[in-house]
Amino acid sequence: MDKTTPTVRNVATTSASNALGWQPQRAPGMPPLVEQLVQHCRQLLASHSLRAGTRLPSVRQLADSTGVSRDTVVQAYDRLVAQGVAHSRPGAGFFVSAQRFPHKGQGAKTLQTPSLSADAAFDTPFLLRSMFRPTQEAQFDGSTGILPASWLDHDMLNAAVRSVGRSAGLQLLGYGAPQGYAPLRQQLAAYLLAQGLAVDPEQELMTVSGVTQGMDLVLRSHLRPGDAVLVEDPAWFMVFGLLRALGVQVLPVPRLRDGPDLDALQRLAAAHRPKLFITNTVVHNPTGFGLALPVAYDVLRLAEQHDFLILEDDTYADFAPQQPLRLATLDRLRRVLLVGGFSKTLAGSLRVGYIAASPERIRALTDAKLLSGLTSPELGERVVHRILADGQYRKHVQRLRERLDSTRQRCLKLVENLGLRVHQEPLAGMFVWADAGQDTETLARQAAAQGVLLAPGVLFSATQQPSTMLRLPVSMADDPASMAVLGRCL
């Protein structure tokens, strides 16, 4: 042994045959031996019984002294190397690595962000940071646009993941296709055709990593700083964040129960010559409103008259009570680009979406996708394809709609009992758009201080003026504690 190399010391036992002081526990219910050894070594590191540079016992020595297989020791040492707490020197063995940062649970500190109740700007980035905070800080997150995990079909998703894992093999090791996994595009074409929209999967469809990436690709490909863009008001707060980042002129169009305010749309289009109109036609976020056929035809007429494109957000269309009325269907993708996805109905972490558009726009958007991120992860696309192809998705979505409908009615009664007013009930969807009769940004800060995250109306406005409106998830009806917090803040 090199005399300059420290040996293991200050451990529970100094026996040469087991210098780490570890004895395997084989009783029923105990963790696997590899995990036991890894945790024992980490405890020695935490107590400073193992110092940087210390050589660990050889694989043969530790295996012989403890009665475990050499493979068990090798696996444990490999895990320690993977976790950055040990390293291997060829021909010399395994050594303790210097620790630059404390491990989680040992004094580690995460990146500090403003408190939910602090005086930071209540804008899109603030809400996004709040959405992804550690769950222990927020007892109820009513700010996100996802359903509770308990509402989703874990068995269906897990079965699809296992099926893909068994069948895909080496095909998962490549980059995937820039336009997206071809069988998924074919399945998406069938899915849209069943809803009245005929698309060519080879020329008029591409996949993206969720609706947000899809919208970002469309906006970056069609807009330049200073361009005028029509946007519904209220609208999804992410839209305003994306547009501000591009430096465009945002023109708010009031959103009514049957669609956008046509008089305002006509007036703004004539005055500003917009490049694009962004609209959420089916199950509008945050109001839950829809689109009437006469309004849809007038929107397309104005787009033709004033030569602007339409970006149609289809995020919540699967929650529509009947076959959705889309501008893309009436327009046949001449001026309309449709963006949709499956994060709301399958899993928030399953970032799989699509864009339906004319062939020339799909070609340009695919090139833009290549430049910004090459391809979409094919694993998720294969999982969604498996779920759609197996025929389970339709019944799954039907169950979600039924649960949303029943829960929404309870939510409406609860919020009205608290004194909030719902001027027009939503037709469908995950949210209730309620009037609190007071500045809801202040209300949201007060609720955040008590562990309940809410989305105030200011976030859904293009002008970001103070608002009395509040977007509440209907699932809040199943959480009496969060309802009690809301009641105390009113």
GROMACS .gro file of C-alpha atoms in nm, residues 22-347:
model
  326
   22TRP     CA    1  -2.069  -0.305   0.778
   23GLN     CA    2  -2.262  -0.626   0.833
   24PRO     CA    3  -2.534  -0.729   0.588
   25GLN     CA    4  -2.888  -0.757   0.724
   26ARG     CA    5  -3.083  -1.039   0.559
   27ALA     CA    6  -3.406  -1.029   0.763
   28PRO     CA    7  -3.736  -1.010   0.569
   29GLY     CA    8  -3.829  -0.655   0.474
   30MET     CA    9  -3.473  -0.523   0.480
   31PRO     CA   10  -3.344  -0.325   0.179
   32PRO     CA   11  -3.137  -0.507  -0.086
   33LEU     CA   12  -2.774  -0.568   0.015
   34VAL     CA   13  -2.641  -0.326  -0.247
   35GLU     CA   14  -2.860  -0.048  -0.109
   36GLN     CA   15  -2.759  -0.133   0.249
   37LEU     CA   16  -2.389  -0.101   0.166
   38VAL     CA   17  -2.439   0.226  -0.024
   39GLN     CA   18  -2.635   0.380   0.264
   40HIS     CA   19  -2.375   0.263   0.517
   41CYS     CA   20  -2.095   0.430   0.320
   42ARG     CA   21  -2.295   0.750   0.288
   43GLN     CA   22  -2.354   0.756   0.664
   44LEU     CA   23  -1.978   0.725   0.718
   45LEU     CA   24  -1.928   1.017   0.481
   46ALA     CA   25  -2.190   1.226   0.661
   47SER     CA   26  -2.020   1.164   0.997
   48HIS     CA   27  -1.678   1.241   0.843
   49SER     CA   28  -1.556   0.890   0.931
   50LEU     CA   29  -1.448   0.859   0.568
   51ARG     CA   30  -1.224   1.139   0.443
   52ALA     CA   31  -1.150   1.249   0.089
   53GLY     CA   32  -0.878   1.034  -0.065
   54THR     CA   33  -0.939   0.736   0.164
   55ARG     CA   34  -0.909   0.406  -0.016
   56LEU     CA   35  -1.212   0.181   0.025
   57PRO     CA   36  -1.160  -0.189   0.101
   58SER     CA   37  -1.095  -0.398  -0.208
   59VAL     CA   38  -1.390  -0.575  -0.364
   60ARG     CA   39  -1.248  -0.916  -0.272
   61GLN     CA   40  -1.166  -0.817   0.087
   62LEU     CA   41  -1.508  -0.667   0.160
   63ALA     CA   42  -1.696  -0.954  -0.007
   64ASP     CA   43  -1.499  -1.220   0.184
   65SER     CA   44  -1.527  -1.046   0.522
   66THR     CA   45  -1.902  -0.985   0.501
   67GLY     CA   46  -2.015  -1.298   0.321
   68VAL     CA   47  -2.171  -1.118   0.025
   69SER     CA   48  -2.091  -1.172  -0.340
   70ARG     CA   49  -1.826  -0.968  -0.515
   71ASP     CA   50  -2.093  -0.853  -0.760
   72THR     CA   51  -2.285  -0.696  -0.467
   73VAL     CA   52  -1.978  -0.494  -0.367
   74VAL     CA   53  -1.905  -0.393  -0.726
   75GLN     CA   54  -2.264  -0.270  -0.774
   76ALA     CA   55  -2.249  -0.071  -0.449
   77TYR     CA   56  -1.916   0.088  -0.540
   78ASP     CA   57  -2.044   0.170  -0.889
   79ARG     CA   58  -2.343   0.348  -0.735
   80LEU     CA   59  -2.115   0.550  -0.510
   81VAL     CA   60  -1.912   0.650  -0.816
   82ALA     CA   61  -2.231   0.744  -1.004
   83GLN     CA   62  -2.342   0.958  -0.708
   84GLY     CA   63  -2.011   1.142  -0.709
   85VAL     CA   64  -1.898   1.032  -0.363
   86ALA     CA   65  -1.629   0.789  -0.482
   87HIS     CA   66  -1.405   0.738  -0.783
   88SER     CA   67  -1.208   0.454  -0.933
   89ARG     CA   68  -0.837   0.449  -1.012
   90PRO     CA   69  -0.746   0.172  -1.256
   91GLY     CA   70  -0.530  -0.087  -1.085
   92ALA     CA   71  -0.551   0.087  -0.746
   93GLY     CA   72  -0.914   0.051  -0.636
   94PHE     CA   73  -1.193   0.281  -0.521
   95PHE     CA   74  -1.135   0.606  -0.329
   96VAL     CA   75  -1.353   0.860  -0.147
   97SER     CA   76  -1.403   1.175  -0.355
   98ALA     CA   77  -1.381   1.531  -0.228
   99GLN     CA   78  -1.730   1.671  -0.170
  100ARG     CA   79  -1.781   2.016  -0.322
  101PHE     CA   80  -2.149   2.039  -0.233
  102PRO     CA   81  -2.349   1.891   0.056
  103HIS     CA   82  -2.593   1.619  -0.034
  104LYS     CA   83  -2.965   1.672  -0.007
  105GLY     CA   84  -3.071   1.637   0.353
  106GLN     CA   85  -2.722   1.725   0.481
  107GLY     CA   86  -2.744   2.101   0.486
  108ALA     CA   87  -2.797   2.139   0.112
  109LYS     CA   88  -2.955   2.463  -0.002
  110THR     CA   89  -3.166   2.502  -0.312
  111LEU     CA   90  -3.171   2.811  -0.533
  112GLN     CA   91  -3.354   3.079  -0.340
  113THR     CA   92  -3.661   3.228  -0.506
  114PRO     CA   93  -3.888   3.502  -0.372
  115SER     CA   94  -4.142   3.397  -0.113
  116LEU     CA   95  -4.489   3.329  -0.246
  117SER     CA   96  -4.621   3.607  -0.026
  118ALA     CA   97  -4.337   3.855  -0.087
  119ASP     CA   98  -4.372   4.174  -0.288
  120ALA     CA   99  -4.224   4.027  -0.606
  121ALA     CA  100  -4.408   4.101  -0.930
  122PHE     CA  101  -4.705   3.866  -0.968
  123ASP     CA  102  -4.630   3.794  -1.334
  124THR     CA  103  -4.595   3.487  -1.556
  125PRO     CA  104  -4.240   3.393  -1.444
  126PHE     CA  105  -4.342   3.436  -1.079
  127LEU     CA  106  -4.636   3.198  -1.120
  128LEU     CA  107  -4.425   2.946  -1.310
  129ARG     CA  108  -4.159   2.947  -1.037
  130SER     CA  109  -4.433   2.900  -0.779
  131MET     CA  110  -4.580   2.606  -0.970
  132PHE     CA  111  -4.251   2.416  -0.950
  133ARG     CA  112  -4.164   2.483  -0.586
  134PRO     CA  113  -4.111   2.193  -0.346
  135THR     CA  114  -4.452   2.047  -0.268
  136GLN     CA  115  -4.412   2.091   0.107
  137GLU     CA  116  -4.420   2.472   0.069
  138ALA     CA  117  -4.761   2.471  -0.098
  139GLN     CA  118  -5.029   2.252   0.059
  140PHE     CA  119  -5.265   2.309  -0.237
  141ASP     CA  120  -5.160   2.428  -0.581
  142GLY     CA  121  -5.457   2.586  -0.752
  143SER     CA  122  -5.242   2.786  -0.991
  144THR     CA  123  -5.150   2.506  -1.230
  145GLY     CA  124  -5.354   2.381  -1.522
  146ILE     CA  125  -5.327   2.011  -1.442
  147LEU     CA  126  -5.567   1.767  -1.285
  148PRO     CA  127  -5.493   1.601  -0.950
  149ALA     CA  128  -5.277   1.291  -0.996
  150SER     CA  129  -5.548   1.081  -0.831
  151TRP     CA  130  -5.784   1.163  -1.119
  152LEU     CA  131  -5.554   1.021  -1.387
  153ASP     CA  132  -5.523   0.660  -1.501
  154HIS     CA  133  -5.189   0.543  -1.364
  155ASP     CA  134  -5.246   0.181  -1.467
  156MET     CA  135  -5.310   0.275  -1.830
  157LEU     CA  136  -5.001   0.495  -1.843
  158ASN     CA  137  -4.776   0.242  -1.668
  159ALA     CA  138  -4.893  -0.037  -1.898
  160ALA     CA  139  -4.812   0.175  -2.202
  161VAL     CA  140  -4.466   0.258  -2.068
  162ARG     CA  141  -4.394  -0.111  -2.003
  163SER     CA  142  -4.521  -0.210  -2.346
  164VAL     CA  143  -4.299   0.046  -2.517
  165GLY     CA  144  -4.001  -0.062  -2.310
  166ARG     CA  145  -4.048  -0.425  -2.414
  167SER     CA  146  -4.109  -0.363  -2.784
  168ALA     CA  147  -3.901  -0.061  -2.884
  169GLY     CA  148  -3.558  -0.206  -2.809
  170LEU     CA  149  -3.265  -0.031  -2.975
  171GLN     CA  150  -3.497   0.204  -3.164
  172LEU     CA  151  -3.519   0.424  -2.853
  173LEU     CA  152  -3.146   0.492  -2.863
  174GLY     CA  153  -3.157   0.722  -3.166
  175TYR     CA  154  -3.265   1.084  -3.202
  176GLY     CA  155  -3.606   1.010  -3.348
  177ALA     CA  156  -3.766   1.186  -3.645
  178PRO     CA  157  -3.769   1.568  -3.672
  179GLN     CA  158  -4.136   1.569  -3.777
  180GLY     CA  159  -4.221   1.321  -3.504
  181TYR     CA  160  -4.278   0.948  -3.457
  182ALA     CA  161  -4.459   0.844  -3.778
  183PRO     CA  162  -4.705   0.594  -3.619
  184LEU     CA  163  -4.808   0.863  -3.369
  185ARG     CA  164  -4.872   1.112  -3.650
  186GLN     CA  165  -5.089   0.853  -3.824
  187GLN     CA  166  -5.278   0.791  -3.501
  188LEU     CA  167  -5.318   1.166  -3.445
  189ALA     CA  168  -5.464   1.200  -3.794
  190ALA     CA  169  -5.724   0.935  -3.707
  191TYR     CA  170  -5.792   1.104  -3.372
  192LEU     CA  171  -5.852   1.443  -3.540
  193LEU     CA  172  -6.055   1.291  -3.824
  194ALA     CA  173  -6.294   1.141  -3.569
  195GLN     CA  174  -6.350   1.499  -3.452
  196GLY     CA  175  -6.412   1.634  -3.801
  197LEU     CA  176  -6.065   1.758  -3.898
  198ALA     CA  177  -5.898   1.580  -4.191
  199VAL     CA  178  -5.517   1.612  -4.196
  200ASP     CA  179  -5.241   1.440  -4.391
  201PRO     CA  180  -5.005   1.284  -4.132
  202GLU     CA  181  -4.710   1.309  -4.371
  203GLN     CA  182  -4.754   1.673  -4.473
  204GLU     CA  183  -4.984   1.852  -4.228
  205LEU     CA  184  -4.880   1.716  -3.887
  206MET     CA  185  -4.572   1.739  -3.668
  207THR     CA  186  -4.508   1.657  -3.305
  208VAL     CA  187  -4.368   1.892  -3.041
  209SER     CA  188  -4.274   1.869  -2.674
  210GLY     CA  189  -4.609   1.995  -2.547
  211VAL     CA  190  -4.838   2.284  -2.638
  212THR     CA  191  -4.601   2.545  -2.495
  213GLN     CA  192  -4.320   2.445  -2.732
  214GLY     CA  193  -4.565   2.425  -3.019
  215MET     CA  194  -4.690   2.778  -2.962
  216ASP     CA  195  -4.337   2.907  -2.911
  217LEU     CA  196  -4.228   2.756  -3.244
  218VAL     CA  197  -4.521   2.914  -3.426
  219LEU     CA  198  -4.467   3.255  -3.269
  220ARG     CA  199  -4.091   3.263  -3.328
  221SER     CA  200  -4.135   3.149  -3.687
  222HIS     CA  201  -4.401   3.405  -3.781
  223LEU     CA  202  -4.335   3.716  -3.571
  224ARG     CA  203  -4.069   3.984  -3.551
  225PRO     CA  204  -4.021   4.257  -3.287
  226GLY     CA  205  -4.281   4.529  -3.331
  227ASP     CA  206  -4.537   4.311  -3.511
  228ALA     CA  207  -4.899   4.347  -3.399
  229VAL     CA  208  -5.065   4.038  -3.250
  230LEU     CA  209  -5.431   3.998  -3.155
  231VAL     CA  210  -5.489   3.801  -2.834
  232GLU     CA  211  -5.806   3.713  -2.649
  233ASP     CA  212  -5.851   3.878  -2.310
  234PRO     CA  213  -5.862   3.696  -2.074
  235ALA     CA  214  -5.625   3.429  -2.204
  236TRP     CA  215  -5.369   3.172  -2.088
  237PHE     CA  216  -5.097   3.364  -1.905
  238MET     CA  217  -4.819   3.176  -2.088
  239VAL     CA  218  -4.922   3.342  -2.415
  240PHE     CA  219  -4.848   3.686  -2.275
  241GLY     CA  220  -4.512   3.571  -2.142
  242LEU     CA  221  -4.410   3.432  -2.481
  243LEU     CA  222  -4.519   3.746  -2.664
  244ARG     CA  223  -4.339   3.981  -2.427
  245ALA     CA  224  -4.018   3.786  -2.483
  246LEU     CA  225  -4.054   3.848  -2.858
  247GLY     CA  226  -4.109   4.223  -2.823
  248VAL     CA  227  -4.433   4.234  -3.021
  249GLN     CA  228  -4.732   4.467  -2.984
  250VAL     CA  229  -5.014   4.285  -2.802
  251LEU     CA  230  -5.370   4.388  -2.893
  252PRO     CA  231  -5.630   4.250  -2.648
  253VAL     CA  232  -5.964   4.130  -2.789
  254PRO     CA  233  -6.237   4.078  -2.526
  255ARG     CA  234  -6.345   3.713  -2.496
  256LEU     CA  235  -6.722   3.663  -2.484
  257ARG     CA  236  -6.927   3.349  -2.418
  258ASP     CA  237  -6.959   3.258  -2.788
  259GLY     CA  238  -6.612   3.364  -2.900
  260PRO     CA  239  -6.407   3.681  -2.944
  261ASP     CA  240  -6.572   4.024  -2.956
  262LEU     CA  241  -6.613   4.066  -3.333
  263ASP     CA  242  -6.648   4.444  -3.323
  264ALA     CA  243  -6.320   4.478  -3.134
  265LEU     CA  244  -6.153   4.226  -3.364
  266GLN     CA  245  -6.266   4.419  -3.673
  267ARG     CA  246  -6.159   4.755  -3.531
  268LEU     CA  247  -5.814   4.642  -3.416
  269ALA     CA  248  -5.743   4.448  -3.736
  270ALA     CA  249  -5.829   4.750  -3.951
  271ALA     CA  250  -5.615   4.985  -3.742
  272HIS     CA  251  -5.302   4.774  -3.683
  273ARG     CA  252  -5.271   4.516  -3.965
  274PRO     CA  253  -5.187   4.228  -3.727
  275LYS     CA  254  -4.978   3.929  -3.832
  276LEU     CA  255  -5.155   3.680  -3.605
  277PHE     CA  256  -5.460   3.618  -3.388
  278ILE     CA  257  -5.418   3.379  -3.094
  279THR     CA  258  -5.740   3.215  -2.980
  280ASN     CA  259  -5.851   2.930  -2.753
  281THR     CA  260  -6.179   2.835  -2.918
  282VAL     CA  261  -6.276   2.507  -2.748
  283VAL     CA  262  -6.312   2.508  -2.366
  284HIS     CA  263  -6.147   2.846  -2.327
  285ASN     CA  264  -5.893   2.901  -2.050
  286PRO     CA  265  -5.980   3.051  -1.801
  287THR     CA  266  -6.354   3.100  -1.868
  288GLY     CA  267  -6.461   2.757  -1.993
  289PHE     CA  268  -6.653   2.921  -2.280
  290GLY     CA  269  -6.691   2.785  -2.635
  291LEU     CA  270  -6.732   2.909  -2.992
  292ALA     CA  271  -7.057   2.965  -3.184
  293LEU     CA  272  -7.066   2.875  -3.554
  294PRO     CA  273  -7.166   3.223  -3.682
  295VAL     CA  274  -6.883   3.380  -3.480
  296ALA     CA  275  -6.638   3.124  -3.617
  297TYR     CA  276  -6.726   3.212  -3.977
  298ASP     CA  277  -6.692   3.584  -3.904
  299VAL     CA  278  -6.348   3.532  -3.747
  300LEU     CA  279  -6.231   3.351  -4.061
  301ARG     CA  280  -6.382   3.621  -4.281
  302LEU     CA  281  -6.193   3.892  -4.090
  303ALA     CA  282  -5.870   3.692  -4.114
  304GLU     CA  283  -5.912   3.675  -4.491
  305GLN     CA  284  -6.010   4.041  -4.517
  306HIS     CA  285  -5.717   4.170  -4.310
  307ASP     CA  286  -5.467   3.898  -4.406
  308PHE     CA  287  -5.369   3.760  -4.065
  309LEU     CA  288  -5.300   3.403  -3.955
  310ILE     CA  289  -5.477   3.230  -3.665
  311LEU     CA  290  -5.302   3.026  -3.396
  312GLU     CA  291  -5.571   2.803  -3.241
  313ASP     CA  292  -5.492   2.664  -2.895
  314ASP     CA  293  -5.661   2.324  -2.862
  315THR     CA  294  -5.527   2.235  -2.516
  316TYR     CA  295  -5.859   2.159  -2.347
  317ALA     CA  296  -6.064   2.035  -2.643
  318ASP     CA  297  -6.092   1.680  -2.505
  319PHE     CA  298  -6.303   1.820  -2.221
  320ALA     CA  299  -6.569   1.953  -2.462
  321PRO     CA  300  -6.911   1.791  -2.404
  322GLN     CA  301  -6.960   1.717  -2.774
  323GLN     CA  302  -6.757   1.722  -3.095
  324PRO     CA  303  -6.556   2.044  -3.079
  325LEU     CA  304  -6.609   2.327  -3.326
  326ARG     CA  305  -6.264   2.434  -3.445
  327LEU     CA  306  -6.161   2.713  -3.676
  328ALA     CA  307  -5.907   2.470  -3.822
  329THR     CA  308  -6.190   2.243  -3.938
  330LEU     CA  309  -6.381   2.522  -4.111
  331ASP     CA  310  -6.065   2.675  -4.259
  332ARG     CA  311  -5.905   2.344  -4.364
  333LEU     CA  312  -5.567   2.469  -4.237
  334ARG     CA  313  -5.533   2.748  -4.492
  335ARG     CA  314  -5.484   3.027  -4.236
  336VAL     CA  315  -5.519   2.835  -3.911
  337LEU     CA  316  -5.242   2.656  -3.723
  338LEU     CA  317  -5.381   2.417  -3.459
  339VAL     CA  318  -5.173   2.329  -3.151
  340GLY     CA  319  -5.278   2.054  -2.908
  341GLY     CA  320  -5.137   1.803  -2.661
  342PHE     CA  321  -5.198   1.538  -2.397
  343SER     CA  322  -5.044   1.673  -2.077
  344LYS     CA  323  -5.384   1.767  -1.933
  345THR     CA  324  -5.544   1.428  -1.985
  346LEU     CA  325  -5.255   1.182  -1.940
  347ALA     CA  326  -4.977   1.332  -1.726
   0.00000   0.00000   0.00000
